[in-house]
GROMACS .gro file of C-alpha atoms in nm:
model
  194
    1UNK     CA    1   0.136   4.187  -0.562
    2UNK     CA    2   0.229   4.320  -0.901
    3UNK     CA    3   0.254   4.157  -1.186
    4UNK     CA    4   0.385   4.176  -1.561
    5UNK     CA    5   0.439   4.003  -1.859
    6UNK     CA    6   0.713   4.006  -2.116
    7UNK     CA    7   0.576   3.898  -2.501
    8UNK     CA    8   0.695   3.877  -2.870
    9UNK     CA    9   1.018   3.677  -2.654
   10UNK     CA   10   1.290   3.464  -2.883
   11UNK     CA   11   1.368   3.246  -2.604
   12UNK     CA   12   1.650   2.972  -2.672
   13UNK     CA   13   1.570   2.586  -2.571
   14UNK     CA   14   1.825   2.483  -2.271
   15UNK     CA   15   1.905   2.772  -2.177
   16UNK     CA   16   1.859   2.945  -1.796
   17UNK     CA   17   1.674   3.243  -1.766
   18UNK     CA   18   1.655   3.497  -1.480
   19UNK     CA   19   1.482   3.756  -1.377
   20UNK     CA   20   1.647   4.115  -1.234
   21UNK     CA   21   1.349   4.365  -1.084
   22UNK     CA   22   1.491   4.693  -0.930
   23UNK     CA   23   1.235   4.819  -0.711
   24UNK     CA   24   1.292   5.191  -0.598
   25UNK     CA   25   1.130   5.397  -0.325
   26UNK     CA   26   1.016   5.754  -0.368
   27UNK     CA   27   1.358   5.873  -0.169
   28UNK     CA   28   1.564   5.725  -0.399
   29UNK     CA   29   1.629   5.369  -0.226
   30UNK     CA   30   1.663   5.070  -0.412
   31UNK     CA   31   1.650   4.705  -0.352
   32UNK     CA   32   1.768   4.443  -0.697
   33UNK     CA   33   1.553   4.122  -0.646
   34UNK     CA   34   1.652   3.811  -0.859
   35UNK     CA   35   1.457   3.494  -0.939
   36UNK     CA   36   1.565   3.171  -0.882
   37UNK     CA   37   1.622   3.144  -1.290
   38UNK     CA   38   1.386   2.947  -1.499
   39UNK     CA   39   1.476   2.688  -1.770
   40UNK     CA   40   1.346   2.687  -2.115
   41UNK     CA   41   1.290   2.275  -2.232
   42UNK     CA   42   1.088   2.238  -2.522
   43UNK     CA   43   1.150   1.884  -2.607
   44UNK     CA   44   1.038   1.568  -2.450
   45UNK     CA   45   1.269   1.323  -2.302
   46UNK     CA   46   1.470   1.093  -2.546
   47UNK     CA   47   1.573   0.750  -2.573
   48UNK     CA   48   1.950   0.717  -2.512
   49UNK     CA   49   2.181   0.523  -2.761
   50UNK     CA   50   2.175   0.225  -2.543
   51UNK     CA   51   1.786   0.286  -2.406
   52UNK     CA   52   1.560  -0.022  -2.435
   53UNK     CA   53   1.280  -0.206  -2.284
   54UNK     CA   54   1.227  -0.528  -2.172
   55UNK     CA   55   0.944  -0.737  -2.149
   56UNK     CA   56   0.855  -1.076  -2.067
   57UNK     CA   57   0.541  -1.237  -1.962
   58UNK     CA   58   0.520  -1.573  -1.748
   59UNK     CA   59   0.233  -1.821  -1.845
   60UNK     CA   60   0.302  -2.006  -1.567
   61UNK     CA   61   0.168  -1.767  -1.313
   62UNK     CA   62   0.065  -1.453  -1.524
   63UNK     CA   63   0.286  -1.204  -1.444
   64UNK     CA   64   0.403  -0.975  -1.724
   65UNK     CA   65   0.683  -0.779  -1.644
   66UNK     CA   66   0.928  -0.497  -1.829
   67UNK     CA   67   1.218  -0.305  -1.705
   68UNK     CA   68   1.397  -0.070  -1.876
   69UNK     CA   69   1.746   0.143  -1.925
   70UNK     CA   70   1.719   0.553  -1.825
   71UNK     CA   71   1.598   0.772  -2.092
   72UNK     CA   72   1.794   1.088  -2.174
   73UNK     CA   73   1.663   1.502  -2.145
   74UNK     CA   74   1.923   1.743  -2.167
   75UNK     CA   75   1.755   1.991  -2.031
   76UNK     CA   76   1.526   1.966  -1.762
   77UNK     CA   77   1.658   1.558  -1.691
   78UNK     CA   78   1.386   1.276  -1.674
   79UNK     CA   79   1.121   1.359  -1.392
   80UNK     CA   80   0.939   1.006  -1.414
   81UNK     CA   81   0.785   0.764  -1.586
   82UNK     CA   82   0.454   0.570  -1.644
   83UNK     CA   83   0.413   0.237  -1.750
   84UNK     CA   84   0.125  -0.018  -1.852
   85UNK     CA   85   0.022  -0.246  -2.070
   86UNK     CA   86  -0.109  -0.225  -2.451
   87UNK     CA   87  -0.232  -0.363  -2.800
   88UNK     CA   88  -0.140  -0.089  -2.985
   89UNK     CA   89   0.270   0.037  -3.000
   90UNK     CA   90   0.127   0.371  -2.896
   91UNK     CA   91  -0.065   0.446  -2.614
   92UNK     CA   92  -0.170   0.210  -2.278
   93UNK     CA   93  -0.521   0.109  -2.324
   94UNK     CA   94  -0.553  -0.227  -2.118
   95UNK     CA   95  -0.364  -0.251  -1.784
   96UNK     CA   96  -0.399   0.114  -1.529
   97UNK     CA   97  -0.136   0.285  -1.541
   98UNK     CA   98   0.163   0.255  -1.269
   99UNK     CA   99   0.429   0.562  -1.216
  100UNK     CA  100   0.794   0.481  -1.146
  101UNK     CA  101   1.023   0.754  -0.995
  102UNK     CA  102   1.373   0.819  -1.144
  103UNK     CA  103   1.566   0.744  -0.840
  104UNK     CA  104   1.415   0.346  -0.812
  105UNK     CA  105   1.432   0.021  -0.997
  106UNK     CA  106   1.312   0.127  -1.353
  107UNK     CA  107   1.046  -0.208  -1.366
  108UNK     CA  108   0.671  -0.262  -1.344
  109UNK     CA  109   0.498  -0.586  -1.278
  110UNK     CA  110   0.146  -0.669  -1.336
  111UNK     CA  111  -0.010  -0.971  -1.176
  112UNK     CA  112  -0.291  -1.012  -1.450
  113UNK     CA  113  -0.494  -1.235  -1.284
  114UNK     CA  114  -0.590  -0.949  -1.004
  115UNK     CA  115  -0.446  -0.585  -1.231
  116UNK     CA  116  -0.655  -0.672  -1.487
  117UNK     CA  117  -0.943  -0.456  -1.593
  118UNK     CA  118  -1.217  -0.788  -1.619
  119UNK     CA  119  -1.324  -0.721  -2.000
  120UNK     CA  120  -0.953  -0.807  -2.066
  121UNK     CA  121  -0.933  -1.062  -1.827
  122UNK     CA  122  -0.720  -1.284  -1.882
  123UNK     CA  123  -0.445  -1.207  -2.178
  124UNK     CA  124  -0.615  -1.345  -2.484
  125UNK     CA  125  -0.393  -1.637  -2.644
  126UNK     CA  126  -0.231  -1.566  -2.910
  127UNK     CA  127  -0.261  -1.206  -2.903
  128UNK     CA  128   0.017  -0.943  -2.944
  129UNK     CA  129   0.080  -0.664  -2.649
  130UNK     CA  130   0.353  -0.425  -2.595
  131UNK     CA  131   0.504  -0.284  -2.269
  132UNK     CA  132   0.428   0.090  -2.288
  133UNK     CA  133   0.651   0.343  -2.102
  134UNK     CA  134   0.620   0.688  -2.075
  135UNK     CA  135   0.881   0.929  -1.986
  136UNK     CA  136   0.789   1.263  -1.833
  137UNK     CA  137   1.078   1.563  -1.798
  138UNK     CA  138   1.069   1.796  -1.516
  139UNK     CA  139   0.910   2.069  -1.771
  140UNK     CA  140   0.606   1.777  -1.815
  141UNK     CA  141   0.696   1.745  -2.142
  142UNK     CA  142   0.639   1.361  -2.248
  143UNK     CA  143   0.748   1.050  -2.512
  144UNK     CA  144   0.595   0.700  -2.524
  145UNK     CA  145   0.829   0.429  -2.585
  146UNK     CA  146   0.757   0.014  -2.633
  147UNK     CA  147   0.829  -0.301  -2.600
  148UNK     CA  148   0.868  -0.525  -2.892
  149UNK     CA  149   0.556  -0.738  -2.919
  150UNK     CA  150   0.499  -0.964  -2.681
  151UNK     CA  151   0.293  -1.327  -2.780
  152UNK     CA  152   0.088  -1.422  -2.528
  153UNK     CA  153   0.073  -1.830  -2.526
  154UNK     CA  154  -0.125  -2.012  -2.260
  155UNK     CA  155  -0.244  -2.306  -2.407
  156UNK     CA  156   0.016  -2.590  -2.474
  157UNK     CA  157   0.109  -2.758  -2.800
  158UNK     CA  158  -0.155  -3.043  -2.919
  159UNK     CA  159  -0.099  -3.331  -3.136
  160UNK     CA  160   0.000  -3.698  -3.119
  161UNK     CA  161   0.244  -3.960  -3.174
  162UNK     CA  162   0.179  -4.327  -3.346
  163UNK     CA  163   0.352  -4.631  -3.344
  164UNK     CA  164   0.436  -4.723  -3.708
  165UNK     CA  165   0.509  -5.025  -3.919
  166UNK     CA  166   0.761  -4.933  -4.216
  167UNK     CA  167   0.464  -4.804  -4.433
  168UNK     CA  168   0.398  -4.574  -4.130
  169UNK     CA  169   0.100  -4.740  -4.061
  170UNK     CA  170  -0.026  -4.740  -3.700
  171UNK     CA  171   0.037  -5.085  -3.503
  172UNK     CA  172  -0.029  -5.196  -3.188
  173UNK     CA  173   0.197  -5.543  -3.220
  174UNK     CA  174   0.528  -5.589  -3.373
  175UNK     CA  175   0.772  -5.889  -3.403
  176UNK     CA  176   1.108  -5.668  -3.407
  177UNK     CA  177   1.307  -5.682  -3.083
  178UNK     CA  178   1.582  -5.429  -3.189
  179UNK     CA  179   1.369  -5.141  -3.394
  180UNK     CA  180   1.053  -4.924  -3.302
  181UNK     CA  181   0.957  -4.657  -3.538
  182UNK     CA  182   0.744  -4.374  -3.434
  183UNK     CA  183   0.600  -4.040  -3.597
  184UNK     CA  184   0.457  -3.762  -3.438
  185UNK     CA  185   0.224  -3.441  -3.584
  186UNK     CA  186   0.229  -3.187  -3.300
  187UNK     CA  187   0.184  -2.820  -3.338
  188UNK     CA  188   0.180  -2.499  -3.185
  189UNK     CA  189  -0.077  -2.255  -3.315
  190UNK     CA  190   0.036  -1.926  -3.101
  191UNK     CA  191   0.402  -1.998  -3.064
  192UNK     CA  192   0.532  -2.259  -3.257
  193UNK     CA  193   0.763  -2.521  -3.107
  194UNK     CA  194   1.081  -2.479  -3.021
   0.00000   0.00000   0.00000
């Protein structure tokens, strides 16, 4: 097997390279041997103009969920991505990581109750998280992308309501047969009320 290599290059990004060797014999026989070509990518993938992710999480039965549209490289296309969960915009730190080919349903779902790594188990009210995706090219090359926040709100709104007399006093009798007046102080402190 010999071997060589070419330095001091100026190499252009998206463009196809190949390889010509001549090998010749010592009678003056030659054989020309080409590469399959090799593609120069120096950028990670991109998002696309229409590219964004989606994420939702169910309180009901703790599922949080994201899908998203196809990024965009040029040169050596999208190879596949990673997604997870995270508290910071930048990097997946809570929920393992889970690797979606190209070719399938661009969506992860994470059953917190069971994914969950137990020091963040479960979702802390009123916390902030983002769905994190990462999108590898075929040259390994590699750009995070997230969610919008997402507000995590288990706990229900708390308050009261009161049966008033016209000084909004609270009754429990009243002589009116055609009028009840009633006020309310409920609140939400995670999500607000809708």
């Amino acid at each position: 097997l010999t071997a060589i290599e070419f330095n001091n290059l100026t190499l252009i990004d998206g463009t196809t390279y190949f390889l010509i060797i001549k090998c010749v014999n010592v009678a003056g026989l030659y054989t020309i041997i080409s590469s399959d070509g090799i593609l120069i990518d120096t950028t990670a993938p991109i998002n696309g103009p229409n590219s964004k992710i989606y994420a939702e999480y169910s309180n009901t039965n703790y599922i949080l969920y994201g899908n998203w549209t196809p990024f965009i490289d040029a040169e050596s296309e999208v190879d596949y991505y990673q997604c997870g969960i995270s508290s910071a915009a930048s990097a997946i730190n809570i929920l393992p990581i889970m690797t979606v080919q190209r070719s399938g349903p661009l969506r992860c779902t994470f059953n917190t109750s069971k994914d969950m790594d137990p020091q963040y188990f479960p979702l802390t009210d009123g916390v902030l998280y983002y769905f994190v995706v990462y999108a590898f090219n075929k040259a390994g090359l590699m750009r995070s992308f997230a969610s919008e926040a997402l507000l995590v709100d288990n706990s229900p709104p708390t308050g009261g309501l009161s049966i008033v007399n016209d000084d909004d006093e609270e009754i429990k009798f009243q002589m009116s047969l055609d009028v009840i007046r009633v006020v309310w102080n409920v609140n939400d402190v995670h999500s607000g009320l809708d």
